[in-house]
Coordinates of N, CA, C and O in Angstrom, one line a residue:
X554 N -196.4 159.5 126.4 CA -195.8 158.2 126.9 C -194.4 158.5 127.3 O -193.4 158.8 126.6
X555 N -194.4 158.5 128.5 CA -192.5 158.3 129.3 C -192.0 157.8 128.5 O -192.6 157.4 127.5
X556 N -190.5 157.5 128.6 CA -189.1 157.0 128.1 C -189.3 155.6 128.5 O -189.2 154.6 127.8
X557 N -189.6 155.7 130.3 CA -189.7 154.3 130.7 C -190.6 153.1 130.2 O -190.5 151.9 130.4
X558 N -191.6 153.9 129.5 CA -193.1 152.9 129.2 C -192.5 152.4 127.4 O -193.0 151.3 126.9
X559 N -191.7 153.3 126.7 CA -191.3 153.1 125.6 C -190.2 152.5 125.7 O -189.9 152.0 124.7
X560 N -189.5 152.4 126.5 CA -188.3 151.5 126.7 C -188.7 149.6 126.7 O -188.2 148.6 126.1
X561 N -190.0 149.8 127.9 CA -190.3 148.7 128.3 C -191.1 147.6 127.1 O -191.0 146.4 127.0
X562 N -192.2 148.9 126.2 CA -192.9 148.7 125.0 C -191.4 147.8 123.7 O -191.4 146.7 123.3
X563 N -190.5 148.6 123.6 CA -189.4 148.2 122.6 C -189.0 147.1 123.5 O -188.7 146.1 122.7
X564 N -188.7 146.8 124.5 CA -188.3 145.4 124.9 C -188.8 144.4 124.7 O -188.2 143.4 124.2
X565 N -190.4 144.7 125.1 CA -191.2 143.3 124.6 C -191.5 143.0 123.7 O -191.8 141.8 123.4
X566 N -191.5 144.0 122.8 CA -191.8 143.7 121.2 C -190.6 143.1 120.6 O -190.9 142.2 119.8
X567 N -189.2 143.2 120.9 CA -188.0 143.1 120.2 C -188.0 141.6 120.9 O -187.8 140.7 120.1
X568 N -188.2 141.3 122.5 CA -188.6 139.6 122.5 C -189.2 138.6 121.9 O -188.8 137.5 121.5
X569 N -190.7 139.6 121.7 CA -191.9 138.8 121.1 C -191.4 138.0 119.9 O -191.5 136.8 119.6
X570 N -190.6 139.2 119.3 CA -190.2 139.3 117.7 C -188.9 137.9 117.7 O -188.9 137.1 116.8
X571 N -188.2 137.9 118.6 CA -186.8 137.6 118.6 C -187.3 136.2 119.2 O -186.5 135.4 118.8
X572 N -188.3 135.8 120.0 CA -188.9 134.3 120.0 C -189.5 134.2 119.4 O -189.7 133.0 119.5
X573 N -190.0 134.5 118.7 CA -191.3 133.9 117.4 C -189.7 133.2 115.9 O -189.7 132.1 115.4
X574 N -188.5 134.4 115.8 CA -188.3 133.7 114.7 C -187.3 132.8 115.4 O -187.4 131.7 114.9
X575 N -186.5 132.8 116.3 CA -186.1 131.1 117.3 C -186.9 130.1 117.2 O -186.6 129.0 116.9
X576 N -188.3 130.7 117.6 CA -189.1 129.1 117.3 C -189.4 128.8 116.0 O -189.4 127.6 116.0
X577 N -189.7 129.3 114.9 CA -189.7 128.9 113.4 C -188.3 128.7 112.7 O -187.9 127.9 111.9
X578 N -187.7 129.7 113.4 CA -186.1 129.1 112.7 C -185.3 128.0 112.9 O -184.7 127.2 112.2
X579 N -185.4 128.3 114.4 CA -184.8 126.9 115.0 C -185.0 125.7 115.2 O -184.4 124.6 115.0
X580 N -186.2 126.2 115.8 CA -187.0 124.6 116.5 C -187.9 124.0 114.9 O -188.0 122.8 114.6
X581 N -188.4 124.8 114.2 CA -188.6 124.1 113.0 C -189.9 124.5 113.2 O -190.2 124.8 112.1
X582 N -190.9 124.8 113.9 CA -192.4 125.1 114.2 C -192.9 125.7 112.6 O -192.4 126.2 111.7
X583 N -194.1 125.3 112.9 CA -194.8 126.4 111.4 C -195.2 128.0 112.3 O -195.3 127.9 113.5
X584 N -195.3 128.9 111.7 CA -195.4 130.2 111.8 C -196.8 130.7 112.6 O -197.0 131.8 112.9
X585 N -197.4 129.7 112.7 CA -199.0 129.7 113.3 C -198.5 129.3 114.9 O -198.8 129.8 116.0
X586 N -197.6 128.2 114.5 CA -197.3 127.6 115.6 C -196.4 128.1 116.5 O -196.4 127.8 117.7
X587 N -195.4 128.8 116.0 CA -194.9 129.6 116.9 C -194.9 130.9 117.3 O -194.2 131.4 118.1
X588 N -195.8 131.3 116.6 CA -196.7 132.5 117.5 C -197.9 131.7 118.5 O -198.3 132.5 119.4
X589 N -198.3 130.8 118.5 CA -199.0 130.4 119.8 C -197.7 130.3 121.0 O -197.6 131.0 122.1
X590 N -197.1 129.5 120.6 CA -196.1 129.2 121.6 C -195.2 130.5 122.1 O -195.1 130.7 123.3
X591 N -194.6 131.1 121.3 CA -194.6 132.4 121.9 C -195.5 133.1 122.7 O -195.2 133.6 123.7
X592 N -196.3 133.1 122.4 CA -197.6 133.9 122.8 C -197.6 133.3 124.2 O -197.7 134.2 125.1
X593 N -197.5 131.7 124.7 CA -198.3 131.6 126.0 C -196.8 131.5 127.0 O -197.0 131.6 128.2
X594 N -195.5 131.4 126.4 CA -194.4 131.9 127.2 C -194.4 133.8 127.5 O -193.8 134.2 128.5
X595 N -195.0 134.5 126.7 CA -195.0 135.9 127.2 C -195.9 135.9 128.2 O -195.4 136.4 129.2
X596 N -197.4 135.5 128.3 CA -198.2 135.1 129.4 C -197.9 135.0 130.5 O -198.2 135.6 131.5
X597 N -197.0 133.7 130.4 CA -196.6 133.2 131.5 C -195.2 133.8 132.0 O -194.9 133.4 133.2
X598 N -194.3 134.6 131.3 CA -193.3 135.3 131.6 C -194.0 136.7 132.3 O -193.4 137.2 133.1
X599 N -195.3 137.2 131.8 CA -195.9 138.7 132.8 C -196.4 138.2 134.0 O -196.3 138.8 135.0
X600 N -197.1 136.6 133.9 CA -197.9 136.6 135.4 C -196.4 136.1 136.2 O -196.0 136.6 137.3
X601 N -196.0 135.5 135.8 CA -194.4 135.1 136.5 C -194.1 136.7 137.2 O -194.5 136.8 138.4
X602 N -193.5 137.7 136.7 CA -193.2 138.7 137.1 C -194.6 139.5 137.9 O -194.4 139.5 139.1
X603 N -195.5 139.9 137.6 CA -196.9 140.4 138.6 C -196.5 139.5 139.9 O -196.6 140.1 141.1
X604 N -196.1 138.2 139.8 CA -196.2 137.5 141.2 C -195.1 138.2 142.0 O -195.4 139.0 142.9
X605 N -194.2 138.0 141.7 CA -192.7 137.8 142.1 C -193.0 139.4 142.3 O -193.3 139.7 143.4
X606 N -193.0 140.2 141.7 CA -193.3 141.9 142.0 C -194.2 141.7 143.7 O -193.8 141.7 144.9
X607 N -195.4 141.5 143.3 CA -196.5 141.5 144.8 C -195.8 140.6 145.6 O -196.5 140.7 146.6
X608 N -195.1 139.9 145.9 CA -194.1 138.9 146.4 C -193.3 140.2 147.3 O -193.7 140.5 148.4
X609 N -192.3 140.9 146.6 CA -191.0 141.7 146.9 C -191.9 143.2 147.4 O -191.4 143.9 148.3
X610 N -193.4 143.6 146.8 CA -193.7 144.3 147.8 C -194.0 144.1 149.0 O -193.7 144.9 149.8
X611 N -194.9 142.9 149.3 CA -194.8 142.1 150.7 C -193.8 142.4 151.3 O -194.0 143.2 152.2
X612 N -192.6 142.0 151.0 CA -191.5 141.6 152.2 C -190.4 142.9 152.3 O -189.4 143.0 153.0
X613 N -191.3 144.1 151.0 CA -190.5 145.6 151.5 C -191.4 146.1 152.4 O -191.1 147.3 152.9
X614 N -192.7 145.5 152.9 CA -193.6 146.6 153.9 C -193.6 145.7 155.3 O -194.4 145.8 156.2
X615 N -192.3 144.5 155.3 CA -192.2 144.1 156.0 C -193.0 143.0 156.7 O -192.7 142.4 157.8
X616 N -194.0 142.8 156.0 CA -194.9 141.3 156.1 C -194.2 140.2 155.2 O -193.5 140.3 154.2
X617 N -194.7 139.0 156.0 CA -194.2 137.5 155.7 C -195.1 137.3 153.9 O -196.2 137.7 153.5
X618 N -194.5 136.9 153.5 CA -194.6 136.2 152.3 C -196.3 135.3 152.6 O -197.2 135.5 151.8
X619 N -196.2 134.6 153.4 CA -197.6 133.9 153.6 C -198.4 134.4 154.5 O -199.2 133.6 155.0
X620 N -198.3 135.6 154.8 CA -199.4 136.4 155.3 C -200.1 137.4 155.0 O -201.0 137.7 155.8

């Protein structure tokens, strides 16, 4: 495993970790419940980024965005 892929591995884990106890600590959630809710903001934070990535390779090979 590269530096890069363990860098990236310790990032998301130390988020995962670091929103799951925000939402039970903070927001009040039960512990079930904020690991769902965590869970579907990381989801939606990787397909957010996959887009926006194939997005910025588009328009580095110099094709339009909607084509």
């Amino acid at each position: 495993m590269t530096m890069d892929a363990i860098e990236a591995l310790a990032n998301a884990a130390i988020g995962l970790l670091a929103s799951w106890l925000v939402t039970w600590a903070v927001l009040g959630f039960s512990p079930a419940a904020s690991a769902g809710i965590t869970g579907m903001f990381f989801g939606l934070s990787m397909v957010r980024a996959f887009v926006l990535r194939r997005v910025f390779r588009r328009i580095g090979r110099g094709k339009g965005v909607l084509t």
